[in-house]
Tab-separated table of C-alpha atoms and ligand atoms in Angstrom:
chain	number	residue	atom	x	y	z
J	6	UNK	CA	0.000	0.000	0.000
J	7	UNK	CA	1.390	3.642	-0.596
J	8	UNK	CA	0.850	6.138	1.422
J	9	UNK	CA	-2.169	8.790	0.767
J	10	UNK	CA	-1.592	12.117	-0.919
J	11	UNK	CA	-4.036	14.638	-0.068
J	12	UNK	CA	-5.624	17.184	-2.692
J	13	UNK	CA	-4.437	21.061	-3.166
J	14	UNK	CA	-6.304	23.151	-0.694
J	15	UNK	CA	-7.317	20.348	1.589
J	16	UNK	CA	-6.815	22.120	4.839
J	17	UNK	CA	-9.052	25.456	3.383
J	18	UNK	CA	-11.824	22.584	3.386
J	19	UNK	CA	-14.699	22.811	6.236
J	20	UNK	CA	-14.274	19.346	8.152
J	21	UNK	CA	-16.980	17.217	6.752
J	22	UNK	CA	-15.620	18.164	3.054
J	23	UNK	CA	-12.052	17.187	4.597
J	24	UNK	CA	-13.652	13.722	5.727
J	25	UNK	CA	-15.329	13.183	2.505
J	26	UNK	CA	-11.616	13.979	0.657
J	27	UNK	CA	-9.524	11.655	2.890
J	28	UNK	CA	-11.931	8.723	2.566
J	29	UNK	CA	-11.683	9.589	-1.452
J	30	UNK	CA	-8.197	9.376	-1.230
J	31	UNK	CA	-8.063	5.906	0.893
J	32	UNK	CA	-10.584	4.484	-0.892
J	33	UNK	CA	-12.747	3.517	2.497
J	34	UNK	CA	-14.589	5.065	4.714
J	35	UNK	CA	-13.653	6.485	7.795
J	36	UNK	CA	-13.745	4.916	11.191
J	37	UNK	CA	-16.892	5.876	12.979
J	38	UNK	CA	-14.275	5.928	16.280
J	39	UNK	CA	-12.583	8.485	14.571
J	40	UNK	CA	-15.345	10.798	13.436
J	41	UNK	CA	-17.248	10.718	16.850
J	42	UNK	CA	-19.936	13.388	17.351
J	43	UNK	CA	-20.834	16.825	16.187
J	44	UNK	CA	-19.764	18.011	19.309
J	45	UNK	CA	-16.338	16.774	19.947
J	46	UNK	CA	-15.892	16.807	15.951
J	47	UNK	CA	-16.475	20.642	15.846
J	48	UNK	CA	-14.406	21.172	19.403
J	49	UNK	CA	-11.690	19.169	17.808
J	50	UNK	CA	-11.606	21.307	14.043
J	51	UNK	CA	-11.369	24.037	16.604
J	52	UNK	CA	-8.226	23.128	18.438
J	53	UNK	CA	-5.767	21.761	15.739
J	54	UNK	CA	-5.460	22.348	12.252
J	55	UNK	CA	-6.451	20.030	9.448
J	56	UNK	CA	-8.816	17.900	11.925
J	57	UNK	CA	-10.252	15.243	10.785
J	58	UNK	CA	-11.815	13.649	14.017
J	59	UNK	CA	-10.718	12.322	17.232
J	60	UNK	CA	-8.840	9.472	19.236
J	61	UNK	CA	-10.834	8.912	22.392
J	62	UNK	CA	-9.554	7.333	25.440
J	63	UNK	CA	-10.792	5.629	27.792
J	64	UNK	CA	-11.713	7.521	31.080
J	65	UNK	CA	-12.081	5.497	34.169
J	66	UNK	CA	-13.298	7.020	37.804
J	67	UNK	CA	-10.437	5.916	40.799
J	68	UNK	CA	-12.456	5.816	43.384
J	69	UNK	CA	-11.106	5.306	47.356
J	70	UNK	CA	-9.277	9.089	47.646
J	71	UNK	CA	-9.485	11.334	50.387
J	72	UNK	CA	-7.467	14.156	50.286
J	73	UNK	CA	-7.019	16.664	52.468
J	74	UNK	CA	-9.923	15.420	54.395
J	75	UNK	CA	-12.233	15.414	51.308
J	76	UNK	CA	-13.831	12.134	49.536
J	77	UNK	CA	-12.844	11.925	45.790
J	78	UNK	CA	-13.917	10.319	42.970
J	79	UNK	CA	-11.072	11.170	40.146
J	80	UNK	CA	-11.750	10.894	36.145
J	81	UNK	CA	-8.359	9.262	34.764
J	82	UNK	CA	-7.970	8.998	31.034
J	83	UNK	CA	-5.744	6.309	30.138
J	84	UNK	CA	-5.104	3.657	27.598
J	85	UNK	CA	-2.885	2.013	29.729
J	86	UNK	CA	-4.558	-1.096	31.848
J	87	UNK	CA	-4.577	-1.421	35.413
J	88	UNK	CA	-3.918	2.149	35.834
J	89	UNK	CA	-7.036	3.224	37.481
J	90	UNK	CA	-7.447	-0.190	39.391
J	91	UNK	CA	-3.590	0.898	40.865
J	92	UNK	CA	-4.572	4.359	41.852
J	93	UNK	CA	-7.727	3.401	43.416
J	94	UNK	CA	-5.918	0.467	45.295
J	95	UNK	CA	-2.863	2.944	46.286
J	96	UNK	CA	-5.690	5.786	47.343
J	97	UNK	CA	-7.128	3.086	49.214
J	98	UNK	CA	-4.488	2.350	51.305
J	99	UNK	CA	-3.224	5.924	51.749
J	100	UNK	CA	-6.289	7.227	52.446
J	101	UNK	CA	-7.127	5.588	55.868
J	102	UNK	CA	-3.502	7.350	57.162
J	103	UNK	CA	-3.494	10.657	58.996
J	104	UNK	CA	-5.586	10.359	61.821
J	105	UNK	CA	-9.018	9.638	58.474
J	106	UNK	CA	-7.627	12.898	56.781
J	107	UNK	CA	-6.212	10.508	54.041
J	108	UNK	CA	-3.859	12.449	52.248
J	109	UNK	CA	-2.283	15.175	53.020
J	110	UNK	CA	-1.178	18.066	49.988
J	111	UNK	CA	0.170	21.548	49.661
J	112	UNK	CA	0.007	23.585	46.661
J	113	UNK	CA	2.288	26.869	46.116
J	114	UNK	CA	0.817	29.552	44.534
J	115	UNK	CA	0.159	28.908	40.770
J	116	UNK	CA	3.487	30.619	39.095
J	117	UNK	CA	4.394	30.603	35.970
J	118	UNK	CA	7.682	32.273	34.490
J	119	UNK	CA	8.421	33.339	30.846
J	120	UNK	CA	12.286	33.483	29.987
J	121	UNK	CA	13.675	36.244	27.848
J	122	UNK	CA	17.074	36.123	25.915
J	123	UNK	CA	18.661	39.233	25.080
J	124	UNK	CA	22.075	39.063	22.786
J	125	UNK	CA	24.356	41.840	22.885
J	126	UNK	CA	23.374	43.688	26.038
J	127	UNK	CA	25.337	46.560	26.935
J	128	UNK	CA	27.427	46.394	30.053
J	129	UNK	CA	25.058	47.335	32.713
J	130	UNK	CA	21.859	45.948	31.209
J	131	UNK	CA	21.357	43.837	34.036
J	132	UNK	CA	21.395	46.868	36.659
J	133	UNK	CA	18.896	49.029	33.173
J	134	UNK	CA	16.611	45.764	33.762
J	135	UNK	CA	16.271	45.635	37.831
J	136	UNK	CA	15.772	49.497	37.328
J	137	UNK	CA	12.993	49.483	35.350
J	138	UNK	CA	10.986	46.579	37.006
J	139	UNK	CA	8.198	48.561	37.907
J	140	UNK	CA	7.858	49.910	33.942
J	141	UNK	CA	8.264	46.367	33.189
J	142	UNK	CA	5.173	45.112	35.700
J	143	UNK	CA	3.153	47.878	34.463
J	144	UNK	CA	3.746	46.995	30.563
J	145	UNK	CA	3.266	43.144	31.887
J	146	UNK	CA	0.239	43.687	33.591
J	147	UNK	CA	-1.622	45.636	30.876
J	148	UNK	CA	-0.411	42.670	28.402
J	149	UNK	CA	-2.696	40.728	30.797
J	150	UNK	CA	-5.288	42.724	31.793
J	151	UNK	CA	-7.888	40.228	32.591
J	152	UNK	CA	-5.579	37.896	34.705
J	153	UNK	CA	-5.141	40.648	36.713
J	154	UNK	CA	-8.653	41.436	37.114
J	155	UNK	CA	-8.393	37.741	38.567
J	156	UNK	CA	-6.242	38.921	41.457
J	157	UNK	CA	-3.027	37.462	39.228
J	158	UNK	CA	-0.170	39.232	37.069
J	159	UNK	CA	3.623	40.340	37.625
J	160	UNK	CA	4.734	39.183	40.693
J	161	UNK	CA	8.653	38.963	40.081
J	162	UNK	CA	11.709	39.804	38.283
J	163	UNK	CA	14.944	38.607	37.639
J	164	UNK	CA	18.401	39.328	35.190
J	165	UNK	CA	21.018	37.351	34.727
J	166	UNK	CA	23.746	36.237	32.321
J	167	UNK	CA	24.442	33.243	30.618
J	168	UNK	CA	27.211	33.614	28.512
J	169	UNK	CA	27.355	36.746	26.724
J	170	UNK	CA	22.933	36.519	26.490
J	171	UNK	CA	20.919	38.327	29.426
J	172	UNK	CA	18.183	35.858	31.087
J	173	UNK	CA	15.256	37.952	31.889
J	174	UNK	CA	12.789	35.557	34.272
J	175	UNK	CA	9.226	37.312	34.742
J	176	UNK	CA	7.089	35.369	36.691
J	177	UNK	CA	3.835	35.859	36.818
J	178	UNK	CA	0.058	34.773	39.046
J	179	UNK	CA	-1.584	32.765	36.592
J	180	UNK	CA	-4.446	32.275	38.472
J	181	UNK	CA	-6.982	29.410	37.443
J	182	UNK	CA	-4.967	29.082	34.128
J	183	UNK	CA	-2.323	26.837	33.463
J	184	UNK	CA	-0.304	29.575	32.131
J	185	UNK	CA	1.613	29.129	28.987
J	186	UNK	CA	-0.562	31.727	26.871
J	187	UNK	CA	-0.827	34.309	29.621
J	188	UNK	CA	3.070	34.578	29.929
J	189	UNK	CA	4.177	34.248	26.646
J	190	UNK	CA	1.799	37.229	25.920
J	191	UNK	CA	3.385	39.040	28.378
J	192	UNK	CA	7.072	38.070	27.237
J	193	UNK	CA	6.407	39.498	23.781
J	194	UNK	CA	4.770	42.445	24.821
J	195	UNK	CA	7.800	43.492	27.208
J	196	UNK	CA	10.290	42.756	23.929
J	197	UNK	CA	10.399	45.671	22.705
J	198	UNK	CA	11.175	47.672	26.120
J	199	UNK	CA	13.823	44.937	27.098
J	200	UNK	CA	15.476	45.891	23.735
J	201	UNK	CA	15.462	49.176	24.621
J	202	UNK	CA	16.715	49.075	28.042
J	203	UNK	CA	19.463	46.661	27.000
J	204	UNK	CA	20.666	48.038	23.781
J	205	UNK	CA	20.850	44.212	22.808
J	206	UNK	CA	18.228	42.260	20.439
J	207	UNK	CA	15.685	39.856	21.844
J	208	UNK	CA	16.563	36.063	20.532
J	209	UNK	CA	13.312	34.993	21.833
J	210	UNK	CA	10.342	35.144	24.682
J	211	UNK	CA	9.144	31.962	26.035
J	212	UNK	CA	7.140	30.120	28.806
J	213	UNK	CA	9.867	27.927	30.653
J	214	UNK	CA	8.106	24.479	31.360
J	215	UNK	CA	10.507	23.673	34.491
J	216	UNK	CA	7.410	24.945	36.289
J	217	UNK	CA	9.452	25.039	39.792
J	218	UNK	CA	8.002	27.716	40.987
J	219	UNK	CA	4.305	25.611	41.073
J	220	UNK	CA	5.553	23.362	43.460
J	221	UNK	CA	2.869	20.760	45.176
J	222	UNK	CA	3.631	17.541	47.647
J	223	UNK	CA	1.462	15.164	49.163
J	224	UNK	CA	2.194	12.864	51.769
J	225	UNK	CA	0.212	9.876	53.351
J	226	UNK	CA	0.963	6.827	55.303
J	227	UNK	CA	-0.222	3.339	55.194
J	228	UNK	CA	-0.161	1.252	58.429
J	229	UNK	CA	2.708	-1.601	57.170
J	230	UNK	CA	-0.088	-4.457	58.840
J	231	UNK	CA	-2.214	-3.384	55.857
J	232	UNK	CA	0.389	-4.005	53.123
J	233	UNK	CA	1.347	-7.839	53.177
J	234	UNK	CA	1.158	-9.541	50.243
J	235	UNK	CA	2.586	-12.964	48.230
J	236	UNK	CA	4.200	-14.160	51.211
J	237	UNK	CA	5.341	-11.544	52.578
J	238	UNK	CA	4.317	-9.896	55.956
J	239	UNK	CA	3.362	-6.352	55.838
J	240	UNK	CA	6.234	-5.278	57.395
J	241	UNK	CA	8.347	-7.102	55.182
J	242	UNK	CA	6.792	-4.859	51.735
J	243	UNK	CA	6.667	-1.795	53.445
J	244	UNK	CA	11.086	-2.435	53.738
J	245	UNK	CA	10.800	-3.853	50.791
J	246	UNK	CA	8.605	-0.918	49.483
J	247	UNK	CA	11.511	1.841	51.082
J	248	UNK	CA	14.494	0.153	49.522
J	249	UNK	CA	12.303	-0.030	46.086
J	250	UNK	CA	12.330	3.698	46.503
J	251	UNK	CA	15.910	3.898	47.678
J	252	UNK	CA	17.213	1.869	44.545
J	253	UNK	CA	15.404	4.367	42.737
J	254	UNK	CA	17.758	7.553	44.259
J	255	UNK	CA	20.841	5.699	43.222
J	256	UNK	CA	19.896	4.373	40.157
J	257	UNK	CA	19.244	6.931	37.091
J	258	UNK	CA	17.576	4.067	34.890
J	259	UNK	CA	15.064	2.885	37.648
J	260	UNK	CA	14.004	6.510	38.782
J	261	UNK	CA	13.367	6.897	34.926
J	262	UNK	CA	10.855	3.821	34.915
J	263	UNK	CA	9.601	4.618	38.906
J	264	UNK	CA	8.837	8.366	37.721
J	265	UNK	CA	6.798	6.808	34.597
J	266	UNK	CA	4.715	5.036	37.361
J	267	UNK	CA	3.897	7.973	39.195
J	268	UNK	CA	3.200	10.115	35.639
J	269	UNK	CA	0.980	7.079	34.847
J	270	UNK	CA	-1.744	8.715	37.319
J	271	UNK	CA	-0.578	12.389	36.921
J	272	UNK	CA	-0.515	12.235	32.867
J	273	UNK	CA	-4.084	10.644	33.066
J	274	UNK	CA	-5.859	13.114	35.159
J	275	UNK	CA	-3.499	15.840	33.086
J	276	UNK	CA	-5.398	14.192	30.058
J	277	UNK	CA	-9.081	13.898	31.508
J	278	UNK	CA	-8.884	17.567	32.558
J	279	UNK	CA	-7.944	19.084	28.761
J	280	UNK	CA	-4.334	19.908	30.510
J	281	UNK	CA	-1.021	19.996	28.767
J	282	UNK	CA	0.379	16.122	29.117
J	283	UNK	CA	3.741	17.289	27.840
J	284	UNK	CA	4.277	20.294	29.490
J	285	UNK	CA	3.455	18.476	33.233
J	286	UNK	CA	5.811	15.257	32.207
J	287	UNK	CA	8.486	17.995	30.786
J	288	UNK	CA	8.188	19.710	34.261
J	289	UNK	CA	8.268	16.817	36.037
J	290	UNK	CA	11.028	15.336	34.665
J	291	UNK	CA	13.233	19.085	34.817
J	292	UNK	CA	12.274	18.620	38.264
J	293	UNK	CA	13.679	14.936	38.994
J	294	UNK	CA	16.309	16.092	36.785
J	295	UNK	CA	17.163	19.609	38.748
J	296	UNK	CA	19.745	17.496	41.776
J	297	UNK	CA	22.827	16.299	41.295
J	298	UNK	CA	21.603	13.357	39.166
J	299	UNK	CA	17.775	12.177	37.936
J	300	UNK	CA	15.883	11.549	41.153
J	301	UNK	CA	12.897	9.897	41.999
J	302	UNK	CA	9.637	12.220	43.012
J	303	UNK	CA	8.761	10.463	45.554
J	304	UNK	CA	10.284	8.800	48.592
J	305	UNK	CA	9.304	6.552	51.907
J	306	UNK	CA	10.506	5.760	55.208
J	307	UNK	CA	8.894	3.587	58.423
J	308	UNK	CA	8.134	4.464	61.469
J	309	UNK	CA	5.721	3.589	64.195
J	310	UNK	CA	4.387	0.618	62.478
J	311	UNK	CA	3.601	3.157	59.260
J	312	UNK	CA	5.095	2.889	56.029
J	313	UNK	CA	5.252	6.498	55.115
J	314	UNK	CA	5.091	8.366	51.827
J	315	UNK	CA	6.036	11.672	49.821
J	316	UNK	CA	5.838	13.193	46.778
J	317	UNK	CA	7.332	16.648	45.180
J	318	UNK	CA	6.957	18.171	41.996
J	319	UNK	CA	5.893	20.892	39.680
J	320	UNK	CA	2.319	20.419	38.190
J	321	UNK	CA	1.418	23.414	35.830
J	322	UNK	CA	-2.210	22.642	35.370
J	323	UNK	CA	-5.035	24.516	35.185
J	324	UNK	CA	-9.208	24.726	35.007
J	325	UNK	CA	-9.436	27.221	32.239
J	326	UNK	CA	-9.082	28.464	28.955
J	327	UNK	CA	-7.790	26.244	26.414
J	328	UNK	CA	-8.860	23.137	26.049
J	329	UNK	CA	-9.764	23.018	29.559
J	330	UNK	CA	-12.555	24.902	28.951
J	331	UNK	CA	-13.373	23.897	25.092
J	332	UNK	CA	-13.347	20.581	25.372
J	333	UNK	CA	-16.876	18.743	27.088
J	334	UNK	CA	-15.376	16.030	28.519
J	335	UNK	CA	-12.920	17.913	30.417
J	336	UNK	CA	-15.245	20.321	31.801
J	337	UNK	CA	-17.049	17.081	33.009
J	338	UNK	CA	-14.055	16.184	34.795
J	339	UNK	CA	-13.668	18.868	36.789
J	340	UNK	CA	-17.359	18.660	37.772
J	341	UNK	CA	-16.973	15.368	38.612
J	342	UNK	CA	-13.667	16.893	40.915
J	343	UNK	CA	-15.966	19.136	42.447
J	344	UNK	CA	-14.841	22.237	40.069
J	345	UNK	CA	-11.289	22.735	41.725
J	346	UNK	CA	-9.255	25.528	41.507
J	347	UNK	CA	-5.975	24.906	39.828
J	348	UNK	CA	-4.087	24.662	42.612
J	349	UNK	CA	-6.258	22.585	44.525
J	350	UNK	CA	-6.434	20.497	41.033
J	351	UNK	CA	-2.745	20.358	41.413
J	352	UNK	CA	-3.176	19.017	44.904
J	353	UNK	CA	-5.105	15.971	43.316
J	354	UNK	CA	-2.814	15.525	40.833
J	355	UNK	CA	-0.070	14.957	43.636
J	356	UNK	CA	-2.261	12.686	45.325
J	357	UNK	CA	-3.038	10.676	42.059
J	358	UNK	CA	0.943	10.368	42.273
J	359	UNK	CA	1.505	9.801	44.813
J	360	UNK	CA	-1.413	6.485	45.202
J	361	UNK	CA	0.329	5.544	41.721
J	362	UNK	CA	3.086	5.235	42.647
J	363	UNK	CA	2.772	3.064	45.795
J	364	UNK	CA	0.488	0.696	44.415
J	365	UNK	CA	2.956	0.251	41.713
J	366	UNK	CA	5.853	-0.589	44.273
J	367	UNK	CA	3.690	-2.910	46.143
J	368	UNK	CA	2.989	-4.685	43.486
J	369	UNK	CA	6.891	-5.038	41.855
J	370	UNK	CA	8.583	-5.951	45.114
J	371	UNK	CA	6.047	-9.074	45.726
J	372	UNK	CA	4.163	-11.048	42.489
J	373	UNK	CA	5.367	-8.814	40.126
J	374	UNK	CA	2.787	-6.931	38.265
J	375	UNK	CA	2.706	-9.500	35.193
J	376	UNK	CA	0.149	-11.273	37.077
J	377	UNK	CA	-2.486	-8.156	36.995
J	378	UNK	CA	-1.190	-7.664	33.052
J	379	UNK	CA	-2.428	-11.619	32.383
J	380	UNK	CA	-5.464	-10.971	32.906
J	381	UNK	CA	-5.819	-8.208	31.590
J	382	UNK	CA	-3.968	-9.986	27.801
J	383	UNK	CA	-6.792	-12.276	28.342
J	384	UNK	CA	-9.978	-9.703	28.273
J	385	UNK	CA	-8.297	-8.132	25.284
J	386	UNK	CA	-7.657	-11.348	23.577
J	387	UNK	CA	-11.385	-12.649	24.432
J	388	UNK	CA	-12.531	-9.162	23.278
J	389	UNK	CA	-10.746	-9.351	19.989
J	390	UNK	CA	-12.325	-12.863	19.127
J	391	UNK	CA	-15.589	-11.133	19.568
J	392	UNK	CA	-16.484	-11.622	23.195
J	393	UNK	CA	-18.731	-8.790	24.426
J	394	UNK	CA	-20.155	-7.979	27.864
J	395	UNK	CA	-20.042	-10.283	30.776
J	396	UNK	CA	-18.458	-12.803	28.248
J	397	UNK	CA	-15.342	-11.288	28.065
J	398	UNK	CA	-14.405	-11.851	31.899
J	399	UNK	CA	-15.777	-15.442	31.064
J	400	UNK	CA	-13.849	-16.127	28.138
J	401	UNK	CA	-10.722	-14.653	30.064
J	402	UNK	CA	-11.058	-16.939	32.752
J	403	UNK	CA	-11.422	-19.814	30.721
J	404	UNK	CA	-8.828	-18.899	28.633
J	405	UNK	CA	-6.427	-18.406	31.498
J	406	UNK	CA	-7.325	-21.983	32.690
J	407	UNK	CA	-6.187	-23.456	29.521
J	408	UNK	CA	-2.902	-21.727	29.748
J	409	UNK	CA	-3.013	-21.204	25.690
J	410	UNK	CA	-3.181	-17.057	25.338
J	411	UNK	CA	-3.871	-16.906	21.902
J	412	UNK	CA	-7.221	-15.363	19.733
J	413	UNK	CA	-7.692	-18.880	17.785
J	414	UNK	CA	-8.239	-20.367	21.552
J	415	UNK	CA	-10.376	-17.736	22.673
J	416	UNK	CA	-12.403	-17.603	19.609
J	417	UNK	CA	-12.927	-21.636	19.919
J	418	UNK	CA	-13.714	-21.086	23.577
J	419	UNK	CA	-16.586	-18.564	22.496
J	420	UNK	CA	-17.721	-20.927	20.474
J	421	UNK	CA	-18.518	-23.630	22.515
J	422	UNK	CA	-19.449	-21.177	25.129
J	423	UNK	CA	-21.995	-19.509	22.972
J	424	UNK	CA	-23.481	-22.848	22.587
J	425	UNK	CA	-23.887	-23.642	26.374
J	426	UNK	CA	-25.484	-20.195	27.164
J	427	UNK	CA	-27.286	-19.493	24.070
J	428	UNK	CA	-28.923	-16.788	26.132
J	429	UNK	CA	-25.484	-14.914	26.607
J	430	UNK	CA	-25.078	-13.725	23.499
J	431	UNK	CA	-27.884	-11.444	23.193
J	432	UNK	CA	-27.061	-10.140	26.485
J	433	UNK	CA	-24.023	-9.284	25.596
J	434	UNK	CA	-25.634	-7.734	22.655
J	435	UNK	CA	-27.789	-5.386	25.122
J	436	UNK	CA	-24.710	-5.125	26.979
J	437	UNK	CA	-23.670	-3.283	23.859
J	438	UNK	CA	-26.522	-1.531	23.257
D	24	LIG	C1	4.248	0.692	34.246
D	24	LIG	O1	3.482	1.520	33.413
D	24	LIG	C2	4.761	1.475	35.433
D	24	LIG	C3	5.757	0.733	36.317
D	24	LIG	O2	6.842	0.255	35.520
D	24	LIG	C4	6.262	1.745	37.317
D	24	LIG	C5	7.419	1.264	38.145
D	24	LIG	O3	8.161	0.388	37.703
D	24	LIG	O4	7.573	1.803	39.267
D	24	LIG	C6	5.132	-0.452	36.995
């Protein structure tokens, strides 16, 4: 098969003209998965260019948080299996810690900087820049008028050289926003003055994603009786659980894959709530990254009989304006979150982490996590050979039992299945419906 070539002028098309050409050119219609509704098709030909539909995931609820005191239900979207099973289970555990506040997070105030280099600054452009800071608010604050109407705007200013460049850092209050637009707004707008104060030319103005000045932690404990598992006592996986963690600070590879874990929940509520996915991984990885080597964001410790946990990291997210607020699934999320702030969105995020993350652990230093994965291979085998509703788990399970994990077995199992329970079938079928 070659690949398609689209027609002259294809992206001046309206959508369902764009639809009609790419089918032309593959010669087949289009997925109905991909062309959704005329909703989400008209949010999505509003956010990128050349749309031609979307790629839904799935969005599961974890259930079992309590944060801060407060009962949560939290919409994760996910391809990845067993992802909302491990937050739940981790949210679970950490939740009945802290004296029934569950856990425990603090968000700082929602920052956001934007990074100016300046080439060929004169001599004292440094001293020009600290000098003018209060021009420079004023011209920064206009650029973003309505943020400050929101109790946010310039907050902070700083110069500094990196080689023969100057570093201008602005930070700003981004409020509910996750920031990116806001700032770079205000770094172009304060260009031209920068220019002038420096004498030097402006190389470019631009939202750093290291996020460090959004810092949020959580912390939560699980009594260690409450952990054992495969053998081992609960004491035994809670040390096991600690040097897990400790591995993690002196080895760059494993903090690599143990960070991945705890992005499994953060990137999934990130993507449920219309947030940037890459700019929170980007900042949490800076973050890991900003010690003297890649370090895990989270760590444990025991005492009292508690296996004790803790999380830190930057989490630019936020509960407006882009597709936070265009898209109707995300505004559904935060609903179901109780319509957060960003911060406190942030604080879920952590907590998400943070539940991740220790389920994950618990699971790799006893059975491994294969065993969760097995069954899972087995659903999605039994699903591919055309099991549907309650079948599926049925056709798993038997499917498991012959020890042959392959679709020819699964479809022969549905087979003779189908003919034991003729009755399944069709409700499967309504299942469907
Ligand atoms: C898999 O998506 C995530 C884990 O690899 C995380 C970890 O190893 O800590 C299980």
């Amino acid at each position: 098969m070659t690949p398609i070539v689209l027609p002259r002028g294809f992206r001046r098309l309206p959508l369902a003209e764009r639809r009609a050409a790419l089918a032309d050119a593959l010669g087949c219609e289009l997925p109905s998965a991909l062309c959704g509704d005329a909703e989400t098709s008209a949010v999505a030909d509003l956010l990128v260019e050349n749309a031609i539909g979307t790629f839904a995931l799935p969005v599961g609820l974890a259930t079992g948080f309590r944060v801060d005191g407060q009962d949560l239900v939290v919409p994760l979207a996910t391809e990845e299996a067993s992802v909302v099973a491990a937050a739940s289970y981790g949210a679970r555990l950490l939740s009945e810690g802290e004296g029934g506040a569950g856990i425990r997070t603090e968000a700082d105030p929602p920052i956001a900087t934007v990074q100016l280099f300046v080439e060929q600054p004169h001599n004292d452009a440094e001293h020009a820049v600290r000098a003018a800071r209060d021009e420079i608010a004023a011209l920064v604050d206009d650029a973003v008028a309505s943020l400050v109407r929101r109790g946010g705007g310039f907050r902070s200013l700083t110069g500094q050289r990196v080689g023969d460049v100057l570093k201008v850092e602005i930070d700003l209050d981004v409020r509910d926003a996750m920031g990116a637009n806001k700032v770079n707004t205000a770094g172009e707008a304060v260009r031209p003055l920068l220019e002038r104060l420096t004498g030097g030319r402006t190389l470019m103005a631009i939202v750093t994603n290291a996020s460090r000045r959004a810092l949020v932690r959580a912390s939560g404990q699980v009594p260690c009786s409450r952990l054992g598992r495969g053998g081992f006592s609960g004491a035994e996986v809670a040390q096991r659980i600690v040097r897990a963690a400790a591995i993690a600070a002196a080895d760059h590879d494993r903090a690599v894959t143990h960070n991945k874990g705890v992005l499994n929940g953060i990137a999934a509520l990130t993507q449920a709530t219309g947030n940037d996915t890459r700019a929170v991984e980007a900042a949490a990885h800076g973050w890991a990254a900003s010690g003297a080597g890649y370090a895990p964001l989270t760590s444990y410790g025991m005492s009292g009989g508690l296996l004790h946990g803790r999380l830190e990291c930057p989490l630019p997210l936020g509960t407006v304006g882009g597709a936070v607020g265009a898209h109707p699934v995300s505004r559904f999320a935060l609903r179901i979150l109780g319509n957060p702030n960003s911060r406190r969105l942030a604080a879920v995020g952590a907590a998400v982490g943070l539940a991740q993350n220790l389920a994950a652990l618990r699971a790799l230093v006893t059975e491994g996590i294969q065993q969760g994965h097995m069954r899972l291979h087995a659903e999605r085998l039994a699903f591919d050979a055309g099991a549907r509703g309650a079948e599926v788990r049925e056709i798993a399970t038997a499917l498991a039992d012959t020890g042959r994990m392959d679709v020819a077995t699964a479809r022969q199992l549905l087979r003779t299945h189908r003919v034991a329970h003729p009755n399944r079938q069709q409700q499967a079928s309504d299942d469907r419906d």
